[in-house]
Short mmCIF file of C-alpha atoms and ligand atoms in Angstrom, two decimals:
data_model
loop_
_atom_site.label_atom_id
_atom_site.label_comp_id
_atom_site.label_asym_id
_atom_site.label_seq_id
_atom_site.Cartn_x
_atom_site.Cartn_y
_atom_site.Cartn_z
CA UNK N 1 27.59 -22.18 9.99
CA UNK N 2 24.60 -20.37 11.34
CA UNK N 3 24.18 -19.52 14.64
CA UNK N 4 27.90 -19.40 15.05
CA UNK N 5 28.04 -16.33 17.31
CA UNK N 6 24.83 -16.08 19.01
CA UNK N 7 23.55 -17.80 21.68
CA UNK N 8 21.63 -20.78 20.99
CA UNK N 9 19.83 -24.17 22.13
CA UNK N 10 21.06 -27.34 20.89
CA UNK N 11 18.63 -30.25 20.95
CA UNK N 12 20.33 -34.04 21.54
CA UNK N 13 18.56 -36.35 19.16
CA UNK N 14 19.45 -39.22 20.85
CA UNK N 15 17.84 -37.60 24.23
CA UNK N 16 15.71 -35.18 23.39
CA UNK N 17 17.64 -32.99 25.53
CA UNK N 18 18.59 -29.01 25.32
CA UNK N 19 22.00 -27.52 25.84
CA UNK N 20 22.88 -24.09 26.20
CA UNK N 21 25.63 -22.57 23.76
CA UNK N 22 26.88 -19.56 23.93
CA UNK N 23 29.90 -19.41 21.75
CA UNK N 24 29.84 -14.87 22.09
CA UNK N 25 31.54 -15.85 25.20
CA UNK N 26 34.20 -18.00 23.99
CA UNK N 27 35.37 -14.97 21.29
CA UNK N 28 38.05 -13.98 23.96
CA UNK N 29 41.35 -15.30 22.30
CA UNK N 30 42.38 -18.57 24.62
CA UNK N 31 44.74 -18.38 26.87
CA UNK N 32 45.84 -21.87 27.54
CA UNK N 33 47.17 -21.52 31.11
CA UNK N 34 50.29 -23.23 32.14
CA UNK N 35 49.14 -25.24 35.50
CA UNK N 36 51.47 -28.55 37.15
CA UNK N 37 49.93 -31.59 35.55
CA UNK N 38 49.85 -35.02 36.96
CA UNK N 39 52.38 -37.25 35.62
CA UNK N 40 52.26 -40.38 33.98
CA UNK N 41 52.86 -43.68 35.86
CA UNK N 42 56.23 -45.64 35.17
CA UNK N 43 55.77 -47.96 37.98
CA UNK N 44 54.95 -50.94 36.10
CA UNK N 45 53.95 -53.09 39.54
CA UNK N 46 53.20 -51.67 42.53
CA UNK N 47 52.93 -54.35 45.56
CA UNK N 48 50.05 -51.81 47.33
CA UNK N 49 47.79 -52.27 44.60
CA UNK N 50 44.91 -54.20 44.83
CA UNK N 51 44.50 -54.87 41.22
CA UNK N 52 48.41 -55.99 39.92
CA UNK N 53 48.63 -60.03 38.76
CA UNK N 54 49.45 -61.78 42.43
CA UNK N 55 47.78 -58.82 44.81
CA UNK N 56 45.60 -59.26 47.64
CA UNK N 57 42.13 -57.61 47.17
CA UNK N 58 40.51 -55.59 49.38
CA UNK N 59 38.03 -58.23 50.86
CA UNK N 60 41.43 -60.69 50.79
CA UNK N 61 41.16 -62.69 47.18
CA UNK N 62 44.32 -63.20 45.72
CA UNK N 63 44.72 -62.07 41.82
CA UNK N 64 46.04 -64.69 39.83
CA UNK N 65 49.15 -64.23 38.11
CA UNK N 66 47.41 -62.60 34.77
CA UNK N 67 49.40 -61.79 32.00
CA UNK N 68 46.53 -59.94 29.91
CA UNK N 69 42.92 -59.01 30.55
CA UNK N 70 41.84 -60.11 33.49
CA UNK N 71 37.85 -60.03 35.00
CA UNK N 72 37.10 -60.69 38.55
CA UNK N 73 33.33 -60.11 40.22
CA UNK N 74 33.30 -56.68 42.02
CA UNK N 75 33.93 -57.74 46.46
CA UNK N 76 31.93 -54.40 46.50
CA UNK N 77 28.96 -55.14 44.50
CA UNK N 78 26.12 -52.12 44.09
CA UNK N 79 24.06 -54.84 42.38
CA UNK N 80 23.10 -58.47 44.04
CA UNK N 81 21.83 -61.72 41.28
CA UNK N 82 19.50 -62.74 43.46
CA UNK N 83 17.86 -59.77 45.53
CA UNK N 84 14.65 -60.83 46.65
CA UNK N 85 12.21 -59.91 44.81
CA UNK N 86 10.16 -56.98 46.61
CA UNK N 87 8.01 -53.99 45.11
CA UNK N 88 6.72 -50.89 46.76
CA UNK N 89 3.71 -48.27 45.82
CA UNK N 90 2.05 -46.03 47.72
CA UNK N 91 -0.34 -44.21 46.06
CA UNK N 92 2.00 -44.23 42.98
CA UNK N 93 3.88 -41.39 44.96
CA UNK N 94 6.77 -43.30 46.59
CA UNK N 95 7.55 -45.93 44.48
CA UNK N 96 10.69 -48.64 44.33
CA UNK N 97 11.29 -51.98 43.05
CA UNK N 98 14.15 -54.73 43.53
CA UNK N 99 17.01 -54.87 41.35
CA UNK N 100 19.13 -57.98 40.12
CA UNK N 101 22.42 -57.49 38.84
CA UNK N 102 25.96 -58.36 38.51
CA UNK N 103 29.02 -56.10 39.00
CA UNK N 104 32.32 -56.81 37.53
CA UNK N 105 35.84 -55.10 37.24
CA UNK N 106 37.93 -55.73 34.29
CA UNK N 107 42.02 -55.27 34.33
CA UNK N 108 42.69 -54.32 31.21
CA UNK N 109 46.54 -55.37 31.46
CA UNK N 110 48.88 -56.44 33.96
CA UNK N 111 50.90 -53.49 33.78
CA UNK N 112 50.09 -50.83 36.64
CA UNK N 113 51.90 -47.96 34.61
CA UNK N 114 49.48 -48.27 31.66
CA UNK N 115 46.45 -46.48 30.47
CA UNK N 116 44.42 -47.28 26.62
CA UNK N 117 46.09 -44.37 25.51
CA UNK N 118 49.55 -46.09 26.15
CA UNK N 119 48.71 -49.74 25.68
CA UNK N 120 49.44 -51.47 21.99
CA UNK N 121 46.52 -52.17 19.31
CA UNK N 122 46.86 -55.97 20.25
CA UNK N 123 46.84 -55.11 23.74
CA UNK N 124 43.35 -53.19 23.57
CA UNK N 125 42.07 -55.59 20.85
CA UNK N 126 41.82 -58.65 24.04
CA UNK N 127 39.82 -55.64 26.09
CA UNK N 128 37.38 -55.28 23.09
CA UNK N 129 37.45 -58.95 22.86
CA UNK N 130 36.55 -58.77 26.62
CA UNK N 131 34.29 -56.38 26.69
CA UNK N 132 31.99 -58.51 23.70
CA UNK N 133 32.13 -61.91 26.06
CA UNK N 134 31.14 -59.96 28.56
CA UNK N 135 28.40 -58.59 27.13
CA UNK N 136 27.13 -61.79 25.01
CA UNK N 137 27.55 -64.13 28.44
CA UNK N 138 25.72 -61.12 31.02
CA UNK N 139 23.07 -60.60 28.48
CA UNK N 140 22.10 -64.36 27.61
CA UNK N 141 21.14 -64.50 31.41
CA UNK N 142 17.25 -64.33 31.86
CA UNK N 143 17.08 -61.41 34.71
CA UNK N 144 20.01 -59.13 32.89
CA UNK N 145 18.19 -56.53 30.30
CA UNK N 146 21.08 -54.30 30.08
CA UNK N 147 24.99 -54.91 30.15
CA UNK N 148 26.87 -51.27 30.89
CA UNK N 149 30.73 -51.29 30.25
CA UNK N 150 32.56 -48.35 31.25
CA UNK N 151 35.68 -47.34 32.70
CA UNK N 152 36.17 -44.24 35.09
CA UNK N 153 39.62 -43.07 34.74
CA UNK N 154 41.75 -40.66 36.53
CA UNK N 155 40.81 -39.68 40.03
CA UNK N 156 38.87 -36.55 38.74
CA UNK N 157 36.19 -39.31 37.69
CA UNK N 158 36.36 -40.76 41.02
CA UNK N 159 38.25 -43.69 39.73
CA UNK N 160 39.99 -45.52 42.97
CA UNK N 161 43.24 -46.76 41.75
CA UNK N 162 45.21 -46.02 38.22
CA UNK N 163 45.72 -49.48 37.44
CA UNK N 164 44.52 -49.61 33.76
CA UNK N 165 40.40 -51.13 34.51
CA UNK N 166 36.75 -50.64 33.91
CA UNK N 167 33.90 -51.79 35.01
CA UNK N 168 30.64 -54.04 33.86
CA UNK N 169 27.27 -53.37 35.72
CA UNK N 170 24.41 -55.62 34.38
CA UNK N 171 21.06 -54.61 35.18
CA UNK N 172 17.63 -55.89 35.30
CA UNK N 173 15.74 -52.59 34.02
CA UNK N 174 17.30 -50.17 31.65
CA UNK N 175 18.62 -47.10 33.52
CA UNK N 176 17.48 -43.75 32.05
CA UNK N 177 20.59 -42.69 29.99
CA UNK N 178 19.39 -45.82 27.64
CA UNK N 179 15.60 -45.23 28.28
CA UNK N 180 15.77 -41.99 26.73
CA UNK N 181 18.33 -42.93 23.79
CA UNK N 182 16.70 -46.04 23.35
CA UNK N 183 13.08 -44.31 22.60
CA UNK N 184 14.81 -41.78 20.60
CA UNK N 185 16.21 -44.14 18.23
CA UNK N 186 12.72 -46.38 18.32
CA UNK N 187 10.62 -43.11 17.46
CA UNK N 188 12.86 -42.06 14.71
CA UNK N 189 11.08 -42.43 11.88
CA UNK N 190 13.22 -43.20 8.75
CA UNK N 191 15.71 -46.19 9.23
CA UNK N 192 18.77 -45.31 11.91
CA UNK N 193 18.95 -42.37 13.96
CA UNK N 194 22.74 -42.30 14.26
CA UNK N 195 23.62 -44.31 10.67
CA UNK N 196 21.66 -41.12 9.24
CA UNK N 197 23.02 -38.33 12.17
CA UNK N 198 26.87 -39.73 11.02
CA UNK N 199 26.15 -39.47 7.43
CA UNK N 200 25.42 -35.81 7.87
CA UNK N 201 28.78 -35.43 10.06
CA UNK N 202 30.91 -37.27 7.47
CA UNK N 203 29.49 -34.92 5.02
CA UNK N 204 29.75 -31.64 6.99
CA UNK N 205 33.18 -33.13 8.33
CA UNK N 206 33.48 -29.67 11.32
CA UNK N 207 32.94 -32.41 14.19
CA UNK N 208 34.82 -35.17 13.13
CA UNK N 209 37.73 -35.87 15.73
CA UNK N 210 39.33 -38.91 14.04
CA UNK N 211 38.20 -42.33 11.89
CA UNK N 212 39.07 -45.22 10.06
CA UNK N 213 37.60 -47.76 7.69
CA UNK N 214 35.21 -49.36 10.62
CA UNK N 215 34.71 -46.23 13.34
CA UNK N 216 34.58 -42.47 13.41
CA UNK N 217 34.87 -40.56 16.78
CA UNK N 218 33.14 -37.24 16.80
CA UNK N 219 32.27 -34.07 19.17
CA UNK N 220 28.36 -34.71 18.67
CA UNK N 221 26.48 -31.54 17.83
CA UNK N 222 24.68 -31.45 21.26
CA UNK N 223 28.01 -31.90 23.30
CA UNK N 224 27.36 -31.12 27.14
CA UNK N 225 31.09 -31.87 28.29
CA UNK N 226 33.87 -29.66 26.72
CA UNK N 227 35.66 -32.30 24.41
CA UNK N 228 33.17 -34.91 25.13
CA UNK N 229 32.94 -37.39 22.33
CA UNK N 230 31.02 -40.31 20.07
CA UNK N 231 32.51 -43.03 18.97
CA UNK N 232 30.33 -45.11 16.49
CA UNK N 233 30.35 -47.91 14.10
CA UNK N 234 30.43 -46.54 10.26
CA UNK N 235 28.05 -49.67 9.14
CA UNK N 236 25.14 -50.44 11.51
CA UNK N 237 25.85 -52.41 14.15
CA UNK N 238 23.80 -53.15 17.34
CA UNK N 239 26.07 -55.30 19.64
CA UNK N 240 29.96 -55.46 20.43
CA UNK N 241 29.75 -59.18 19.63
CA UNK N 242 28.76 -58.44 16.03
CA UNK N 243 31.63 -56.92 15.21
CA UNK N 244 33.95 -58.60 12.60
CA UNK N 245 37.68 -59.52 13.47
CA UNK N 246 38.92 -56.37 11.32
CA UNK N 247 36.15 -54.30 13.30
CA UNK N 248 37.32 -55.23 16.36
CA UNK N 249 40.89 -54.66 15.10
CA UNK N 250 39.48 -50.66 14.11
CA UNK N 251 38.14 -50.20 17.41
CA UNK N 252 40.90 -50.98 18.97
CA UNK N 253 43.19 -48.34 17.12
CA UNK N 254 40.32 -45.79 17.61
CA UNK N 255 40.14 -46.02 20.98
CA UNK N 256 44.13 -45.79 21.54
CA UNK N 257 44.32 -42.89 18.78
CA UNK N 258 40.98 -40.77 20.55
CA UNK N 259 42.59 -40.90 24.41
CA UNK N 260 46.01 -40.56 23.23
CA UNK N 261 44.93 -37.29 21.60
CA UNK N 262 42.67 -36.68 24.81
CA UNK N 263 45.79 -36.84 26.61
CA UNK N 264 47.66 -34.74 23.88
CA UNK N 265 45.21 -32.12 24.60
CA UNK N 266 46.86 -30.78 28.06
CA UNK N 267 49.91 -32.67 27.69
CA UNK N 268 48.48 -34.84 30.35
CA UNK N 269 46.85 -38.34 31.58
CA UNK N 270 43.41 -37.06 30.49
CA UNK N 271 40.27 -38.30 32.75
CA UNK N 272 37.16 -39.44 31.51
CA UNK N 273 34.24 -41.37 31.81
CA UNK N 274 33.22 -43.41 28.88
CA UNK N 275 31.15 -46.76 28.18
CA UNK N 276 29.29 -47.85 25.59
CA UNK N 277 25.22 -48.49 24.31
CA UNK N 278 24.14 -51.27 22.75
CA UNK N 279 21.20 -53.30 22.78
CA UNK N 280 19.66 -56.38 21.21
CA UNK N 281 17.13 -55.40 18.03
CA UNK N 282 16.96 -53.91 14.53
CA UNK N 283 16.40 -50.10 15.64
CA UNK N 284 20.03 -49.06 17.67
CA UNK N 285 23.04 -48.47 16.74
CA UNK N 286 26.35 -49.30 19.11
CA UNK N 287 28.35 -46.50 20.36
CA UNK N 288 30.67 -45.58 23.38
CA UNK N 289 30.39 -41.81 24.96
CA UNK N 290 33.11 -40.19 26.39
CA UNK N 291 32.85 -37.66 29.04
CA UNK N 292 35.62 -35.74 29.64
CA UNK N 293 35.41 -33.39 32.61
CA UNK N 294 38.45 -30.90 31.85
CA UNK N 295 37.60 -27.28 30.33
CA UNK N 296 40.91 -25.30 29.73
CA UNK N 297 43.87 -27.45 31.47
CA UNK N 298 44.98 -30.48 32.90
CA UNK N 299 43.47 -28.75 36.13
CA UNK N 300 40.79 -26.40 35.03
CA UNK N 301 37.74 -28.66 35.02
CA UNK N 302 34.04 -27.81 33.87
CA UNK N 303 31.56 -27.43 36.85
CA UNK N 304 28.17 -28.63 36.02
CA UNK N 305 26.17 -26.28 38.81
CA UNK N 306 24.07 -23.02 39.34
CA UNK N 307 21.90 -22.94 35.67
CA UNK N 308 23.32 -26.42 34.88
CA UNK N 309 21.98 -28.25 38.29
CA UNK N 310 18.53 -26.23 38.84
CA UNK N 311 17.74 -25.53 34.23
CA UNK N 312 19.98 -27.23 31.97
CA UNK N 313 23.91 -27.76 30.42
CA UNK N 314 25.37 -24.86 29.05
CA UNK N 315 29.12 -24.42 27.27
CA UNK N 316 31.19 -21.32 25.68
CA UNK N 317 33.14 -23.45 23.51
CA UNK N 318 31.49 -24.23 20.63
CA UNK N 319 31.10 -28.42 19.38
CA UNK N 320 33.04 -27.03 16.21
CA UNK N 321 35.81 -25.80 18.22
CA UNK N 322 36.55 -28.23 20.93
CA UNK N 323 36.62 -30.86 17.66
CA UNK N 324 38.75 -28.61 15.72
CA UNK N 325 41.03 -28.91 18.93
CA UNK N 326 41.46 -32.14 19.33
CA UNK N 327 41.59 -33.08 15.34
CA UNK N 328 45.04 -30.95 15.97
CA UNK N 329 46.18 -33.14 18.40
CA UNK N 330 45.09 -36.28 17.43
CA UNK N 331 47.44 -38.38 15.32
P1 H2U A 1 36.60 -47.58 39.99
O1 H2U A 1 38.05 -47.26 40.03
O2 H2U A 1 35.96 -47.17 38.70
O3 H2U A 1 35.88 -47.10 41.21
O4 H2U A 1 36.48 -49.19 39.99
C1 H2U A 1 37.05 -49.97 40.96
C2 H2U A 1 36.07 -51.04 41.38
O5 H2U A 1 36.83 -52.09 41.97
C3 H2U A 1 35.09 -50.57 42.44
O6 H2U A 1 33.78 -50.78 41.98
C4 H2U A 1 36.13 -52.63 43.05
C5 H2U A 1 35.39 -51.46 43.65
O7 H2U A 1 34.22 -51.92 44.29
N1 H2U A 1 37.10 -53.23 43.94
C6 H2U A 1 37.05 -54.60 44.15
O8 H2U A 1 36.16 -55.27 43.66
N2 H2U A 1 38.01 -55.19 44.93
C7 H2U A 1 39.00 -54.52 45.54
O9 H2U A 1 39.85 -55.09 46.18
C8 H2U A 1 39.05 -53.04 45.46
C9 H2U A 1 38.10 -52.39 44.51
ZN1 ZN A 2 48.25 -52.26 39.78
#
């Protein structure tokens, strides 16, 4: 591949966004350093935690007794359905505007001890299921423009309790992570930015982390995060709720495959932030991100700050690499 020594800017075509490479750096042979790693849960229900089937919740709801996914409206909402309705400007300089929304947590499974890398197919196949409800019932309300799933997971990520869960914000205006995709993907002008970027990844096949007949999860070309990772749709699809029974069924064994090799990677629990895109229309194509944070071990993580905070991203290891990598691990 060119530029596979010297250092070089990568453009994001879904963002329009630069990263730094410099893979001259990475030439040092790795040393993968031997650090104590977290261990896995095995306590399958622990009485402290606010999320297990039959718990008391923080603000003092009681969890039913669930015995698979479970949703519940967030007690600590960041977004309010029916904020009043107030707009400031002055002189276009400081500017701010209400927002509506509605803020959900989803329990993927009873079981405390889990994660998606250690749940079954069927198991994940009722989140997906979720997730697409979700998504259809948030989005057919009149003030909700934008439905974001995602889960936070592992305490690296800031995520407050390992019970397997995500989260569902639902927003009135569309944040700027989808502004700037979402324009990308209108502006493009042949057809389907991503149906046409995973055609040329299929082909070149150096990014490809795993797939199967429905989804293919990749280290995009313009990677920020060390092994982050795109999961997509092979046929165009816009919306979770589109998705066949059998498509469902694929995404379910791509997602435990992809963070079961995540946590292959360092031999263990491997954080992450991940959630998907989709939105109504012709011109987008569904996909989930995942942002891994971790750089060399289960406890060396990537620090986005000096160049990264004040210019742009930068990484040593190379897109190719970090998907070589986890190809290896990934069963
Ligand atoms: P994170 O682990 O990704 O932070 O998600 C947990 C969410 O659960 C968080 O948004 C909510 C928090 O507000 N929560 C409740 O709604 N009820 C509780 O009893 C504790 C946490
Ligand atoms: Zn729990």
């Amino acid at each position: 591949m060119l530029l596979r020594d010297t250092p070089h800017r990568r453009r994001n075509a879904l963002t329009g966004e630069w990263v730094l490479v410099s893979p001259h750096r990475e030439k040092r042979p790795w040393r993968g350093q031997v650090e104590a790693t977290p261990p896995a849960g095995n306590v399958r229900y622990d009485p402290g935690c606010y999320l297990c089937p039959g718990n008391a919740r923080a603000a003092g709801v009681r969890n039913p007794s669930y015995a698979s996914t479970y949703v519940f409206e967030n007690d600590f909402p960041a977004l309010l359905p029916d904020a009043a309705e107030e707009e400031l400007n002055d002189d276009g300089l400081l500017v701010a505007a209400s927002e509506r929304g509605v803020c959900r947590v989803v329990c993927f499974s009873p079981d405390h001890s889990l994660t998606l890398s250690r749940m079954s197919e069927s198991a994940i196949r009722i989140v997906v299921d979720t997730w697409a409800d979700q998504y259809r019932e948030l989005m057919s309300r009149p003030e909700i423009r934008c439905v974001q799933i995602f889960e936070n997971r592992g305490e690296m990520m800031g995520a407050s309790n390992p019970h397997p869960h995500g989260q569902i914000w639902a927003c009135e205006h569309l944040p700027d992570e989808w502004s700037k995709e979402q324009a990308a993907q209108e502006a493009y002008p042949r057809g389907c930015l991503l149906c046409d970027y995973l055609a040329i990844e299929l082909q070149r096949g150096e990014r490809l982390v795993c797939r199967n007949a429905d989804w293919v999860a990749l280290v995009p070309f313009w990677a920020v995060w060390p092994f982050e990772t795109l999961v997509l749709p092979v046929r165009h699809t816009t919306e979770l709720p589109d998705l066949s029974p059998g498509g469902r069924d694929s995404l379910a064994s791509l997602l435990r495959r992809l963070t079961a090799g995540y946590d292959a990677l360092f031999d263990a629990p491997f954080p992450y932030s991940m959630g998907f895109h989709q939105q109504p229309g012709e011109r987008t194509h569904l996909h989930a991100h995942f942002y891994p944070p971790l750089l060399r071990s289960a406890t060396v993580r990537k620090f986005m700050v000096g160049f990264e905070m004040l210019g742009g991203p930068q990484r040593d290891l190379t897109p190719e690499n970090a998907a070589a990598r986890l190809r290896a691990v990934t069963r």
